[in-house]
Amino acid sequence: MERNKLERRKSLTHPSLLDRSLQKSKQEVSLSIFAFLFSEIVQYCLSSAKKGYRMEDRLHELGLRVGYKILDLLVYRERHKKREIKVLSILTFVSTCVWRYLFGHSGELLKAQDSELEYMINDKQLLLNKFISIPRDMNHVNCGAFAAGIIEGILCSAEFPAAVSAHTVEDTPNSKSTTFLIKFLPEVIERQKRLGGGGVTG
């Protein structure tokens, strides 16, 4: 009887996750907890890779699911009531608001020189690659594929269908960064032109 009362009292003082407000929270996830959880995700994807799947494809698939769900949460928290209809606007939202929410800093948004369909986001200190050790025979793998999936999920959810991939860039002999290549479907750019968005720079 006393135990039931104690459990009931505890449940009243510590609301469940479902009872928490969706508004901004000042609490941040512990870096050690994040590193542990993401390493488990990588291990899961690594075991899938041994069964015939590409590890990066599995990471991308998991990130895609996160991206589809995170857009609504951030729009609500940031009170972002305007629906974006321009490519540059949604990418700015991703490289600033989304990036700060996920990684604590903004990403660098870049425009591809040879294609109006392609943009890039560069991160010189991507947290996803910081605490992960990849087998030597898989040193080409970039765990940023998880973030690439998140970006793609957000863009597709916002009706800007695109394919997003993560690439390792060697800035200097001792320094590497991750660049996310974002390639929109042609109809996205055509829609923007019809709406008077001024092409890819609108």
Coordinates of C-alpha atoms in Angstrom, one line a residue:
M1 CA 0.0 0.0 0.0
E2 CA 2.8 2.4 1.0
R3 CA 4.7 1.5 -2.1
N4 CA 1.7 2.3 -4.3
K5 CA 1.4 5.7 -2.6
L6 CA 5.1 6.4 -3.1
E7 CA 4.9 5.4 -6.8
R8 CA 1.8 7.6 -7.3
R9 CA 3.5 10.5 -5.6
K10 CA 6.6 10.1 -7.8
S11 CA 4.5 10.0 -10.9
L12 CA 2.9 13.2 -9.9
T13 CA 6.2 15.0 -9.3
H14 CA 7.9 13.6 -12.4
P15 CA 5.6 13.9 -15.4
S16 CA 6.2 11.4 -18.2
L17 CA 7.7 12.3 -21.6
L18 CA 4.3 12.5 -23.2
D19 CA 3.1 15.0 -20.6
R20 CA 6.0 17.5 -21.2
S21 CA 5.4 20.7 -23.1
L22 CA 6.5 21.0 -26.8
Q23 CA 7.7 24.5 -26.1
K24 CA 11.4 25.2 -26.0
S25 CA 13.3 23.5 -23.2
K26 CA 16.5 24.8 -21.6
Q27 CA 17.8 21.3 -21.0
E28 CA 20.4 19.9 -23.4
V29 CA 21.2 16.3 -24.0
S30 CA 24.4 15.2 -22.3
L31 CA 27.2 14.8 -24.9
S32 CA 28.2 11.5 -23.4
I33 CA 24.7 10.1 -23.6
F34 CA 24.4 11.3 -27.2
A35 CA 27.7 9.7 -28.1
F36 CA 26.7 6.4 -26.6
L37 CA 23.3 6.4 -28.3
F38 CA 24.6 7.3 -31.7
S39 CA 27.4 4.7 -31.4
E40 CA 24.7 2.1 -30.8
I41 CA 23.0 3.3 -33.9
V42 CA 26.2 3.0 -35.9
Q43 CA 26.8 -0.5 -34.5
Y44 CA 23.3 -1.5 -35.6
C45 CA 23.9 -0.1 -39.1
L46 CA 27.3 -1.8 -39.2
S47 CA 25.7 -5.2 -38.4
S48 CA 23.1 -4.5 -41.2
A49 CA 26.0 -3.8 -43.5
K50 CA 27.4 -7.2 -42.9
K51 CA 24.1 -8.7 -44.1
G52 CA 24.3 -7.0 -47.5
Y53 CA 23.1 -3.5 -46.8
R54 CA 25.3 -0.4 -47.2
M55 CA 26.0 1.1 -43.8
E56 CA 25.5 4.7 -45.1
D57 CA 22.2 3.7 -46.6
R58 CA 21.0 2.4 -43.3
L59 CA 22.1 5.6 -41.5
H60 CA 20.4 7.7 -44.2
E61 CA 17.2 5.7 -43.8
L62 CA 17.1 6.2 -40.0
G63 CA 17.8 9.9 -40.4
L64 CA 15.0 10.2 -43.0
R65 CA 12.5 9.1 -40.4
V66 CA 13.8 11.7 -37.9
G67 CA 13.6 14.5 -40.5
Y68 CA 10.0 13.9 -41.4
K69 CA 9.1 14.3 -37.7
I70 CA 11.4 17.1 -36.6
L71 CA 10.1 19.8 -39.0
D72 CA 6.7 20.1 -37.3
L73 CA 8.4 20.3 -33.9
L74 CA 10.8 23.0 -34.8
V75 CA 8.2 25.1 -36.7
Y76 CA 6.0 24.9 -33.6
R77 CA 8.8 25.8 -31.2
E78 CA 10.2 28.6 -33.3
R79 CA 6.7 30.0 -34.0
H80 CA 7.6 29.9 -37.6
K81 CA 4.1 30.4 -39.0
K82 CA 5.0 31.3 -42.6
R83 CA 5.2 28.4 -45.0
E84 CA 8.4 28.6 -47.0
I85 CA 8.0 28.5 -50.8
K86 CA 11.5 29.5 -51.8
V87 CA 14.5 27.1 -52.0
L88 CA 16.9 29.6 -50.4
S89 CA 14.5 30.2 -47.5
I90 CA 14.0 26.6 -46.5
L91 CA 17.7 25.9 -46.8
T92 CA 18.5 28.8 -44.6
F93 CA 16.0 27.5 -42.1
V94 CA 17.8 24.1 -42.2
S95 CA 21.4 25.4 -42.0
T96 CA 20.6 27.7 -39.1
C97 CA 17.6 26.8 -37.0
V98 CA 17.7 23.0 -37.6
W99 CA 21.5 22.9 -37.4
R100 CA 21.6 24.8 -34.1
Y101 CA 18.9 22.6 -32.6
L102 CA 20.7 19.4 -33.6
F103 CA 24.4 20.3 -33.3
G104 CA 24.7 23.6 -31.4
H105 CA 26.0 25.7 -34.3
S106 CA 25.0 26.8 -37.8
G107 CA 26.1 25.1 -41.0
E108 CA 27.6 27.0 -43.9
L109 CA 25.2 27.2 -46.9
L110 CA 26.8 27.1 -50.3
K111 CA 25.5 27.2 -53.9
A112 CA 26.8 24.8 -56.5
Q113 CA 28.4 26.7 -59.4
D114 CA 27.4 24.4 -62.3
S115 CA 23.8 23.4 -61.5
E116 CA 20.7 25.4 -60.4
L117 CA 19.4 22.2 -58.8
E118 CA 22.3 21.8 -56.3
Y119 CA 23.2 23.4 -53.0
M120 CA 25.5 22.3 -50.2
I121 CA 25.8 22.6 -46.4
N122 CA 29.3 22.4 -45.0
D123 CA 30.1 21.5 -41.4
K124 CA 33.7 21.6 -40.3
Q125 CA 33.0 20.1 -36.9
L126 CA 30.2 17.6 -37.4
L127 CA 29.3 16.1 -34.1
L128 CA 28.2 12.8 -35.7
N129 CA 31.8 12.0 -36.8
K130 CA 33.5 13.1 -33.6
F131 CA 33.2 10.0 -31.3
I132 CA 32.8 7.3 -33.9
S133 CA 35.5 4.7 -34.9
I134 CA 34.9 3.0 -38.2
P135 CA 36.7 -0.2 -39.2
R136 CA 39.7 0.4 -41.4
D137 CA 38.2 -1.4 -44.4
M138 CA 35.2 1.1 -44.2
N139 CA 37.2 4.3 -43.7
H140 CA 35.3 5.8 -46.7
V141 CA 32.1 5.8 -44.7
N142 CA 30.8 9.1 -43.4
C143 CA 28.4 8.9 -40.5
G144 CA 27.0 12.2 -41.6
A145 CA 24.7 10.1 -43.8
F146 CA 22.4 10.1 -40.8
A147 CA 22.2 14.0 -40.9
A148 CA 21.8 13.7 -44.7
G149 CA 18.7 11.6 -44.1
I150 CA 17.4 14.2 -41.7
I151 CA 17.9 17.0 -44.2
E152 CA 16.2 15.0 -46.9
G153 CA 13.3 14.2 -44.6
I154 CA 12.8 17.8 -43.7
L155 CA 12.9 19.0 -47.3
C156 CA 10.5 16.3 -48.5
S157 CA 8.1 17.0 -45.6
A158 CA 8.2 20.7 -46.6
E159 CA 7.4 19.7 -50.2
F160 CA 10.9 20.4 -51.5
P161 CA 11.7 16.9 -52.7
A162 CA 15.5 16.4 -53.0
A163 CA 18.2 13.8 -52.7
V164 CA 20.8 14.5 -50.0
S165 CA 24.2 12.8 -49.5
A166 CA 27.1 13.3 -47.2
H167 CA 30.7 13.6 -48.4
T168 CA 34.0 13.9 -46.7
V169 CA 36.1 16.9 -47.8
E170 CA 39.8 17.3 -47.0
D171 CA 40.2 21.0 -46.3
T172 CA 43.9 20.6 -45.3
P173 CA 46.2 17.5 -44.9
N174 CA 45.2 17.4 -41.2
S175 CA 41.6 18.7 -41.3
K176 CA 38.5 17.2 -42.8
S177 CA 34.9 18.5 -43.0
T178 CA 31.6 17.1 -44.1
T179 CA 29.6 18.6 -47.0
F180 CA 26.0 17.7 -47.7
L181 CA 25.1 17.8 -51.3
I182 CA 21.5 18.7 -51.8
K183 CA 20.0 18.0 -55.3
F184 CA 16.5 19.2 -55.8
L185 CA 14.1 17.6 -58.3
P186 CA 13.6 19.9 -61.4
E187 CA 10.0 20.5 -60.6
V188 CA 11.0 22.3 -57.4
I189 CA 12.9 24.9 -59.3
E190 CA 10.3 25.2 -62.0
R191 CA 7.6 25.7 -59.3
Q192 CA 9.7 28.5 -57.7
K193 CA 10.1 30.2 -61.1
R194 CA 6.3 30.1 -61.7
L195 CA 5.7 31.7 -58.3
G196 CA 8.1 34.5 -59.1
G197 CA 10.9 33.3 -56.9
G198 CA 13.5 34.6 -59.2
G199 CA 15.1 31.2 -59.8
V200 CA 17.4 29.5 -57.4
T201 CA 18.5 32.7 -55.6
G202 CA 15.1 33.7 -54.4

